[in-house]
PDB file of C-alpha atoms in Angstrom:
ATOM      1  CA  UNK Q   1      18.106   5.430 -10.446  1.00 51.00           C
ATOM      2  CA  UNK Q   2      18.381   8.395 -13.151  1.00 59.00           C
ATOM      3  CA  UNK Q   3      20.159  11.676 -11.612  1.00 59.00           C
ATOM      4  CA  UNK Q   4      16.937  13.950 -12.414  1.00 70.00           C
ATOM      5  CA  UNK Q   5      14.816  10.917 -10.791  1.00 88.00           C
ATOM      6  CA  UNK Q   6      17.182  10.960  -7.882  1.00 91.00           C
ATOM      7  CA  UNK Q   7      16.618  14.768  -7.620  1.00 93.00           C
ATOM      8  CA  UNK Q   8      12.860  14.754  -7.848  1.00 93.00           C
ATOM      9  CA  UNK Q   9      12.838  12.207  -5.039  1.00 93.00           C
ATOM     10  CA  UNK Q  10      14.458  14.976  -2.608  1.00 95.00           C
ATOM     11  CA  UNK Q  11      12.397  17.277  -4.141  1.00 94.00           C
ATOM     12  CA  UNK Q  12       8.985  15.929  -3.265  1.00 92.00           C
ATOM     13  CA  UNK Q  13      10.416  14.557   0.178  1.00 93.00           C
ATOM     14  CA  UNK Q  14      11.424  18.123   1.224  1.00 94.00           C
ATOM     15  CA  UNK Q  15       8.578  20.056  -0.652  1.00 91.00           C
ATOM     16  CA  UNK Q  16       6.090  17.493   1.265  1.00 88.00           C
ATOM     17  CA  UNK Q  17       8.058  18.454   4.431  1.00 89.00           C
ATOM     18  CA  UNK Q  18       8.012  22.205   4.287  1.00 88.00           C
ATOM     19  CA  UNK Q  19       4.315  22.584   3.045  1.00 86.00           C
ATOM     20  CA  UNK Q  20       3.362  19.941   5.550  1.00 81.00           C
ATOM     21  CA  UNK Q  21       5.546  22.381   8.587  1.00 79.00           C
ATOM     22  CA  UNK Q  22       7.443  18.944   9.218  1.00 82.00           C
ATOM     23  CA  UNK Q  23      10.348  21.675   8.294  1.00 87.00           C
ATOM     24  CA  UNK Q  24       9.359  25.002  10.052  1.00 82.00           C
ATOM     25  CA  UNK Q  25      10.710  28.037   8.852  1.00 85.00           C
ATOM     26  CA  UNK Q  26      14.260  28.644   9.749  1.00 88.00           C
ATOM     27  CA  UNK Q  27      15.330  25.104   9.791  1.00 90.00           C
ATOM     28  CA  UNK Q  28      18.393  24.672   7.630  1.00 94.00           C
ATOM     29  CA  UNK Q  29      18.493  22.118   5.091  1.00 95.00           C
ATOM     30  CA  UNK Q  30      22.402  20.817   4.887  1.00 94.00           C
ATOM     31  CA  UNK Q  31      23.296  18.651   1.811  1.00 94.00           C
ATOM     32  CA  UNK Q  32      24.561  16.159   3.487  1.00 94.00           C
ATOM     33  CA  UNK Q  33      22.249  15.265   6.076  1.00 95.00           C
ATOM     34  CA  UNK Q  34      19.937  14.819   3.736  1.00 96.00           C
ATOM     35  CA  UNK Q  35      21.928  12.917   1.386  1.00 95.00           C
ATOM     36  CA  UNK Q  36      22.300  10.084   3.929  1.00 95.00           C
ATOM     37  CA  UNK Q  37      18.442  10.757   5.186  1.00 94.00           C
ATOM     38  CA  UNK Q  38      17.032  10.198   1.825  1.00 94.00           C
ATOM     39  CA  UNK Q  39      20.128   7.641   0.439  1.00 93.00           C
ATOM     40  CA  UNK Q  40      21.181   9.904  -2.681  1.00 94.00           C
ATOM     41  CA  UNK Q  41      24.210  11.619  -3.529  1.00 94.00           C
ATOM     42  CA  UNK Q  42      24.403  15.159  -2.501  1.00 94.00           C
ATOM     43  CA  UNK Q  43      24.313  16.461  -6.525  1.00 94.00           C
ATOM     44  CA  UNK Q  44      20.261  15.439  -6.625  1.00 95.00           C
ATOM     45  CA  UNK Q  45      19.865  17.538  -3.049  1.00 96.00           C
ATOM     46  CA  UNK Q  46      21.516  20.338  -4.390  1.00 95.00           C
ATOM     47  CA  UNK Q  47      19.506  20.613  -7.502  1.00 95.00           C
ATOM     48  CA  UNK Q  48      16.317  19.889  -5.355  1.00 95.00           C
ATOM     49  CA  UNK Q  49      17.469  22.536  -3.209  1.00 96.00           C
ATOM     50  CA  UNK Q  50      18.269  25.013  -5.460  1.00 96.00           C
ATOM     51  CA  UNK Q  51      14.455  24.317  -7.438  1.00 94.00           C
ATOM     52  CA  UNK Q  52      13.151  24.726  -4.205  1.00 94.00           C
ATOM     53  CA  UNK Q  53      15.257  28.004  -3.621  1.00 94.00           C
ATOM     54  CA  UNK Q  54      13.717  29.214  -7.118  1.00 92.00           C
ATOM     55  CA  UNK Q  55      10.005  28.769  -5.938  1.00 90.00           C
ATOM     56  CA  UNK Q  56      10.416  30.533  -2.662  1.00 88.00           C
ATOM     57  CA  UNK Q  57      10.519  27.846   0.046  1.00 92.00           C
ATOM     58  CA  UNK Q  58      13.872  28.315   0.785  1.00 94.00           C
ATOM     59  CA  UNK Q  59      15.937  31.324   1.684  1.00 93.00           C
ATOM     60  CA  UNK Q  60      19.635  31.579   1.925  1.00 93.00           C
ATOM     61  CA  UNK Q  61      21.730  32.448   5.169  1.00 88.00           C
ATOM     62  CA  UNK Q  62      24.137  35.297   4.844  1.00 83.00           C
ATOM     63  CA  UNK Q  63      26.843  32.921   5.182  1.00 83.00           C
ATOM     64  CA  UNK Q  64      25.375  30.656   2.651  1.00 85.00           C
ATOM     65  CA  UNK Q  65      23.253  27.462   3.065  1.00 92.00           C
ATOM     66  CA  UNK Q  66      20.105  26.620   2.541  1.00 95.00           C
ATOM     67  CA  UNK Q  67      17.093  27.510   5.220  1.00 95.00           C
ATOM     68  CA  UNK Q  68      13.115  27.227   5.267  1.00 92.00           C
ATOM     69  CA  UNK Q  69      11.888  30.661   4.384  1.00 89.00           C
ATOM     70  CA  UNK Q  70      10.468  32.504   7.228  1.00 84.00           C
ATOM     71  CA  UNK Q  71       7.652  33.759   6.833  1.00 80.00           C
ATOM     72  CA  UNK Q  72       6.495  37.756   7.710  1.00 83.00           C
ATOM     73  CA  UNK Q  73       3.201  38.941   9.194  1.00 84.00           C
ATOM     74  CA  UNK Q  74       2.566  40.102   5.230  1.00 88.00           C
ATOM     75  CA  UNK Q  75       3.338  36.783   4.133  1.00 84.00           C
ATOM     76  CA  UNK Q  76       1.067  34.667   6.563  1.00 83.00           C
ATOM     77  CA  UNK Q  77      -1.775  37.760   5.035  1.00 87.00           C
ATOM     78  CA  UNK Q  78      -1.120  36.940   1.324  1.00 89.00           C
ATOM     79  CA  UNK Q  79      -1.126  33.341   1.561  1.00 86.00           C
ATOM     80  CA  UNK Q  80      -4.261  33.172   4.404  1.00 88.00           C
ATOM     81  CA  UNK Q  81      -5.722  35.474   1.039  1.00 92.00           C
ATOM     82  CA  UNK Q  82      -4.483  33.052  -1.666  1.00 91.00           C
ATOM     83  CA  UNK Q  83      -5.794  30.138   0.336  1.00 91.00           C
ATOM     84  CA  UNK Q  84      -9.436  31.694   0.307  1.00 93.00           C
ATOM     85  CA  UNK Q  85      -9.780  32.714  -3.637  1.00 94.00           C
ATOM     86  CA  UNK Q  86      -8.622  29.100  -4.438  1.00 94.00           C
ATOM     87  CA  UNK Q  87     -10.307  26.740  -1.521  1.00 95.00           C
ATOM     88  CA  UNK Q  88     -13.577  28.940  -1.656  1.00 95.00           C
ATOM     89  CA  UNK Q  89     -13.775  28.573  -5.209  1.00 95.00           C
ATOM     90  CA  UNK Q  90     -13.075  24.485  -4.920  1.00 96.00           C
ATOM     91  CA  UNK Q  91     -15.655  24.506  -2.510  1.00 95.00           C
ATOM     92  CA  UNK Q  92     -18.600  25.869  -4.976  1.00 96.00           C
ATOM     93  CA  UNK Q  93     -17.837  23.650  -7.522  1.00 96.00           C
ATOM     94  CA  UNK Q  94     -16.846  20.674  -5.374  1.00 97.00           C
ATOM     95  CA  UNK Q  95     -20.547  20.621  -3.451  1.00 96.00           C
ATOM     96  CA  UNK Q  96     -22.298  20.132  -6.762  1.00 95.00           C
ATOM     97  CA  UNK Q  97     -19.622  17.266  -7.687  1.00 96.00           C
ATOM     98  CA  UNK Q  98     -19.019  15.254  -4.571  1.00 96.00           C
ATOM     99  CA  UNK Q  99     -20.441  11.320  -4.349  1.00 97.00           C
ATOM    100  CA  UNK Q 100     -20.094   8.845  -2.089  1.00 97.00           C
ATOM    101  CA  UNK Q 101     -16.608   7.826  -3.347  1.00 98.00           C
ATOM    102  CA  UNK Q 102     -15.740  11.225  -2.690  1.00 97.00           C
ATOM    103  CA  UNK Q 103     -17.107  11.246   0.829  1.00 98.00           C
ATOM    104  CA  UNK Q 104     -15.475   7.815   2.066  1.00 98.00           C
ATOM    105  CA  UNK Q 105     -12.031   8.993   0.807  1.00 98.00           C
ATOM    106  CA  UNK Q 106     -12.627  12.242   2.617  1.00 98.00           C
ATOM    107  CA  UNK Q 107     -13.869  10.295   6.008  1.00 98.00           C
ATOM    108  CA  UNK Q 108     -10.725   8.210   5.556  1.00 98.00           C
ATOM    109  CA  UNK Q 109      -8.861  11.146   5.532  1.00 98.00           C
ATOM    110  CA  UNK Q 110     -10.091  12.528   8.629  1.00 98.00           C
ATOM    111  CA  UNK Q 111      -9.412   9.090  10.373  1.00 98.00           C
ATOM    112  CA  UNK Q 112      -6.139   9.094   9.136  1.00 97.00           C
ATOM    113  CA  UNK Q 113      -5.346  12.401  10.676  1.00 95.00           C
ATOM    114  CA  UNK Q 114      -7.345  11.326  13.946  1.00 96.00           C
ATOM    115  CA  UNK Q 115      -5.197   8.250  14.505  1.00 96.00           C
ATOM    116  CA  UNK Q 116      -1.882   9.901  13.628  1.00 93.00           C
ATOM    117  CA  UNK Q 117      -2.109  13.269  16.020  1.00 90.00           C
ATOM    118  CA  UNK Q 118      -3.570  10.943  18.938  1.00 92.00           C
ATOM    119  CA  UNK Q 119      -0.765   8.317  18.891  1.00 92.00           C
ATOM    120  CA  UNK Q 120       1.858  11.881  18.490  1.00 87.00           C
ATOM    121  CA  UNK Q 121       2.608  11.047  14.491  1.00 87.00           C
ATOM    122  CA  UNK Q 122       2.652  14.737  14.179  1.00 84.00           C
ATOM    123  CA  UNK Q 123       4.008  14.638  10.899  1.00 82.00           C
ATOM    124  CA  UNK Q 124       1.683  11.842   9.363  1.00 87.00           C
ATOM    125  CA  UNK Q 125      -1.065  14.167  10.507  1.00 89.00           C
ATOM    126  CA  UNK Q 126       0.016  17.244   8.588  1.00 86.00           C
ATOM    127  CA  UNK Q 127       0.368  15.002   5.342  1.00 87.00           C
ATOM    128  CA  UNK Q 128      -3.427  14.254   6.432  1.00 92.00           C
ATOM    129  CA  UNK Q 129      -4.571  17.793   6.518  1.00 91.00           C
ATOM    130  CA  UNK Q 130      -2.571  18.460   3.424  1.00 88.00           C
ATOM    131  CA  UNK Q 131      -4.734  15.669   1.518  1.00 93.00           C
ATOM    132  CA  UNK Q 132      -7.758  17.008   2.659  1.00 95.00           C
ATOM    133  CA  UNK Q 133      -7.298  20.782   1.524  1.00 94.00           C
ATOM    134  CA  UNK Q 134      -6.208  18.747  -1.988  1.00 93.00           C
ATOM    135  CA  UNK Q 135      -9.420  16.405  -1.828  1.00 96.00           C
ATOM    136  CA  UNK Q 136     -11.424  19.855  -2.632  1.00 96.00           C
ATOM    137  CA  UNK Q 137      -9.551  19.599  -6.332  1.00 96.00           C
ATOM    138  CA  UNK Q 138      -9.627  16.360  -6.550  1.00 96.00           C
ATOM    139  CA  UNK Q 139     -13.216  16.451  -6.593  1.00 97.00           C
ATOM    140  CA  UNK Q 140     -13.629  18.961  -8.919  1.00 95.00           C
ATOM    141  CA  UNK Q 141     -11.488  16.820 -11.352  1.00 93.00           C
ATOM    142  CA  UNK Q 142     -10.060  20.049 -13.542  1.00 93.00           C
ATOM    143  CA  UNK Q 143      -6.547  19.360 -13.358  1.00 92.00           C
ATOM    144  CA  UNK Q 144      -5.689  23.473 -14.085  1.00 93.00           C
ATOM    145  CA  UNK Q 145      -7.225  24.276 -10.999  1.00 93.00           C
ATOM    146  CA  UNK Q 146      -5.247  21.267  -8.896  1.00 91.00           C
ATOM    147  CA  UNK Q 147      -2.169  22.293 -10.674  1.00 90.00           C
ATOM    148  CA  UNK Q 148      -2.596  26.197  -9.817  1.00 91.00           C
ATOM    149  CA  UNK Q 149      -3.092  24.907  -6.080  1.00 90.00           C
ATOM    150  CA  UNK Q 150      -0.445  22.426  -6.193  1.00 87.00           C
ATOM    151  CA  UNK Q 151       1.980  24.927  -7.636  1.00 84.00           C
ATOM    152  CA  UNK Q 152       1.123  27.710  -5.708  1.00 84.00           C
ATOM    153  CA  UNK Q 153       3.016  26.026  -2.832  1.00 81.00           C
ATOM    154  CA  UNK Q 154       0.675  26.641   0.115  1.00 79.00           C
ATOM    155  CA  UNK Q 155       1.764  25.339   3.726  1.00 76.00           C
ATOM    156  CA  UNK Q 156      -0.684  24.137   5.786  1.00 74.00           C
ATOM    157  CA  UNK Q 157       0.052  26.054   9.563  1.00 66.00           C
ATOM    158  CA  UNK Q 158       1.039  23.603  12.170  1.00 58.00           C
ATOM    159  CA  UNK Q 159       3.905  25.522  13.778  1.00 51.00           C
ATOM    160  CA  UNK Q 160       3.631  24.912  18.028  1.00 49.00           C
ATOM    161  CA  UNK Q 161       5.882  21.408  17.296  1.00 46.00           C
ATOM    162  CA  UNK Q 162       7.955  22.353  20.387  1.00 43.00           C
ATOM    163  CA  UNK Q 163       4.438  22.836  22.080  1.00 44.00           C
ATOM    164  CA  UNK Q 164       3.426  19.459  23.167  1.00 46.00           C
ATOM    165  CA  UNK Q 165      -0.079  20.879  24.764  1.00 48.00           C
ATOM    166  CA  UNK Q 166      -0.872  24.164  22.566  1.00 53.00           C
ATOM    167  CA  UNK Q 167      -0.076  21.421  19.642  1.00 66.00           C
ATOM    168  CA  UNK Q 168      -2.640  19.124  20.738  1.00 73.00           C
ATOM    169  CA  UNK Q 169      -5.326  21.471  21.287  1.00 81.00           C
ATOM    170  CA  UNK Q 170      -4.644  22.796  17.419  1.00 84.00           C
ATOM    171  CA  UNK Q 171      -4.799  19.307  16.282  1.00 89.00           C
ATOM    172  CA  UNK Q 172      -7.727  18.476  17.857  1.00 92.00           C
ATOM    173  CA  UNK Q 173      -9.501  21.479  16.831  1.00 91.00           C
ATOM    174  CA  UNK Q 174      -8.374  20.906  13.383  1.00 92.00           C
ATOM    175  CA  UNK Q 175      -9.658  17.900  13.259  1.00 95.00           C
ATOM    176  CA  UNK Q 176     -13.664  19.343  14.786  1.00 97.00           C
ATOM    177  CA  UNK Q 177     -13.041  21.637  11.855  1.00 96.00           C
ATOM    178  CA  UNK Q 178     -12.520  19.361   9.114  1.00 97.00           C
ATOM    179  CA  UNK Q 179     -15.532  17.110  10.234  1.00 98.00           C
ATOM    180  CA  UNK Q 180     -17.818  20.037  10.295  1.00 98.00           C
ATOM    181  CA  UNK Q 181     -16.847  21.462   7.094  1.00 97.00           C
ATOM    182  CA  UNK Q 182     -17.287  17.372   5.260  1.00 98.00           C
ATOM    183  CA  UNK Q 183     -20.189  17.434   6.881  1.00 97.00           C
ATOM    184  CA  UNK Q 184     -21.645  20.936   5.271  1.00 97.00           C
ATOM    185  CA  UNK Q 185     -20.304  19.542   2.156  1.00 96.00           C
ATOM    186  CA  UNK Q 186     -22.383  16.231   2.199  1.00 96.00           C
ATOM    187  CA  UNK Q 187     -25.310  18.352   2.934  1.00 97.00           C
ATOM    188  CA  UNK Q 188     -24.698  20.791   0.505  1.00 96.00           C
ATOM    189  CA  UNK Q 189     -24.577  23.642   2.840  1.00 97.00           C
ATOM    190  CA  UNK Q 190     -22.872  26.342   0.810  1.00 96.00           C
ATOM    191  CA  UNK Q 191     -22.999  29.201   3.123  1.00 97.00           C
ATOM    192  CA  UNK Q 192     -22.074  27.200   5.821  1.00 97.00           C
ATOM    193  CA  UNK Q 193     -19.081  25.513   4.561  1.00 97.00           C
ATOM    194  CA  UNK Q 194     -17.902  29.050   3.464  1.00 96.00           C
ATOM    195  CA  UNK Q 195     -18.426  30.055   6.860  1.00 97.00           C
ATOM    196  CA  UNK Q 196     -16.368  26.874   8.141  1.00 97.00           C
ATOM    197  CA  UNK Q 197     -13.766  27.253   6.043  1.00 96.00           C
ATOM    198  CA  UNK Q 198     -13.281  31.094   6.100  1.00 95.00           C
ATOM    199  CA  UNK Q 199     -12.879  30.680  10.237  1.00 94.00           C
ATOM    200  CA  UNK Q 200     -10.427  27.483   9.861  1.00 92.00           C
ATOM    201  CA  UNK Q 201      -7.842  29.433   7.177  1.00 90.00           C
ATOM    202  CA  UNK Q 202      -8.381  32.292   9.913  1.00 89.00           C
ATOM    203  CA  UNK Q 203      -7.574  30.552  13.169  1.00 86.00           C
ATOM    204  CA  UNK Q 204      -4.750  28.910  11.121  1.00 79.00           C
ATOM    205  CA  UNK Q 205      -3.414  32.563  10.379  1.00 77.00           C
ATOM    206  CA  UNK Q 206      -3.840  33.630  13.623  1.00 76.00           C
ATOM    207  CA  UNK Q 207      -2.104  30.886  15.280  1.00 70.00           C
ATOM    208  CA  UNK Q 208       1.343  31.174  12.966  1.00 67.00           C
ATOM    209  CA  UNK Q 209       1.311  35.170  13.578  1.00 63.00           C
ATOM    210  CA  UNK Q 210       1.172  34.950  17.091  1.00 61.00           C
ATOM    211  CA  UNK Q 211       4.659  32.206  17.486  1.00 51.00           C
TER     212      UNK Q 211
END
């Protein structure tokens, strides 16, 4: 495999990680570990660390290295902010798009992250809720809009790991919340999905800000 296709690998791996909190802030990132993780040579995880370093989802120590940027009460603010203007806006555009192809993908998706946070894949069920927040663009089918999301490198805030019961409960709220709001969608409840959504980026917020 091609040195930049080596490097994008680790990229996507570690950018799916982070967003996903499978990497919490303030977990270092050593070259390589991740080399032998991922089976590449540890010149494609330094350039995928370094592009991740340049869109601010890594930080570096004060004795070098590479870490998960931690994140400030400001920061959780902003992106609880950013996370609105762009979902919100999916959302009024998506319930005069979405069909049934739309809707089965979407129920698959909240299987999927059923099955994987009651049988403790923890990780498989942040990828889940990940998909979902992306199924909002998908629908929509502009791909500026999914590229501005995409790009704008929003985690999605599953941070109790080391919590085995306060992580449950958030899962399985999560999961109430996701059903409700597909279900306002399918009936093309506007306010109400607004509503939905608003209080699940807030409890989200909430959550982070008070580890």
């Amino acid at each position: 495999m091609k040195e930049n296709s080596l490097s994008q690998k680790v990229y996507n791996s570690l950018r799916n990680r982070i967003l996903s909190s499978q990497l919490v802030p303030g977990s270092r990132l050593k070259e390589d570990e991740w080399a032998k993780k991922l089976e590449v040579n540890r010149i494609a995880v330094r350039e995928a660390l370094n592009r991740l370093l340049g869109e601010n989802l890594l930080e570096t120590g004060e004795k070098g290295g590479y870490y998960v940027k931690s994140m400030t009460a400001d920061d959780i603010q902003e992106l609880r902010e950013l996370r609105e203007v762009l979902e919100l806006g999916a959302l009024r555009l998506a319930i005069r798009k979405i069909n049934k192809q739309h809707i089965d993908e979407m129920n698959k998706i909240c299987d999927d992250f059923t099955l994987m946070y009651k049988n403790g894949y923890y990780g498989g069920a942040c990828e889940a809720d990940l998909r979902f927040h992306e199924m909002f663009f998908n629908i929509i089918g502009n791909s500026k809009l999914k590229n501005l999301y995409i790009s704008s490198n929003i985690p999605i805030f599953h941070l109790k790991l080391g919590q085995s019961s306060a992580h449950m409960n958030d899962f399985e709220q999560t999961d109430k919340e996701h059903r409700a709001i597909l279900k306002a969608l399918i009936d093309k409840d506007l306010p109400y999905v607004e509503e939905l959504l608003l209080n699940h980026l807030l409890r989200g917020a909430i959550a982070v800000a008070e580890i």
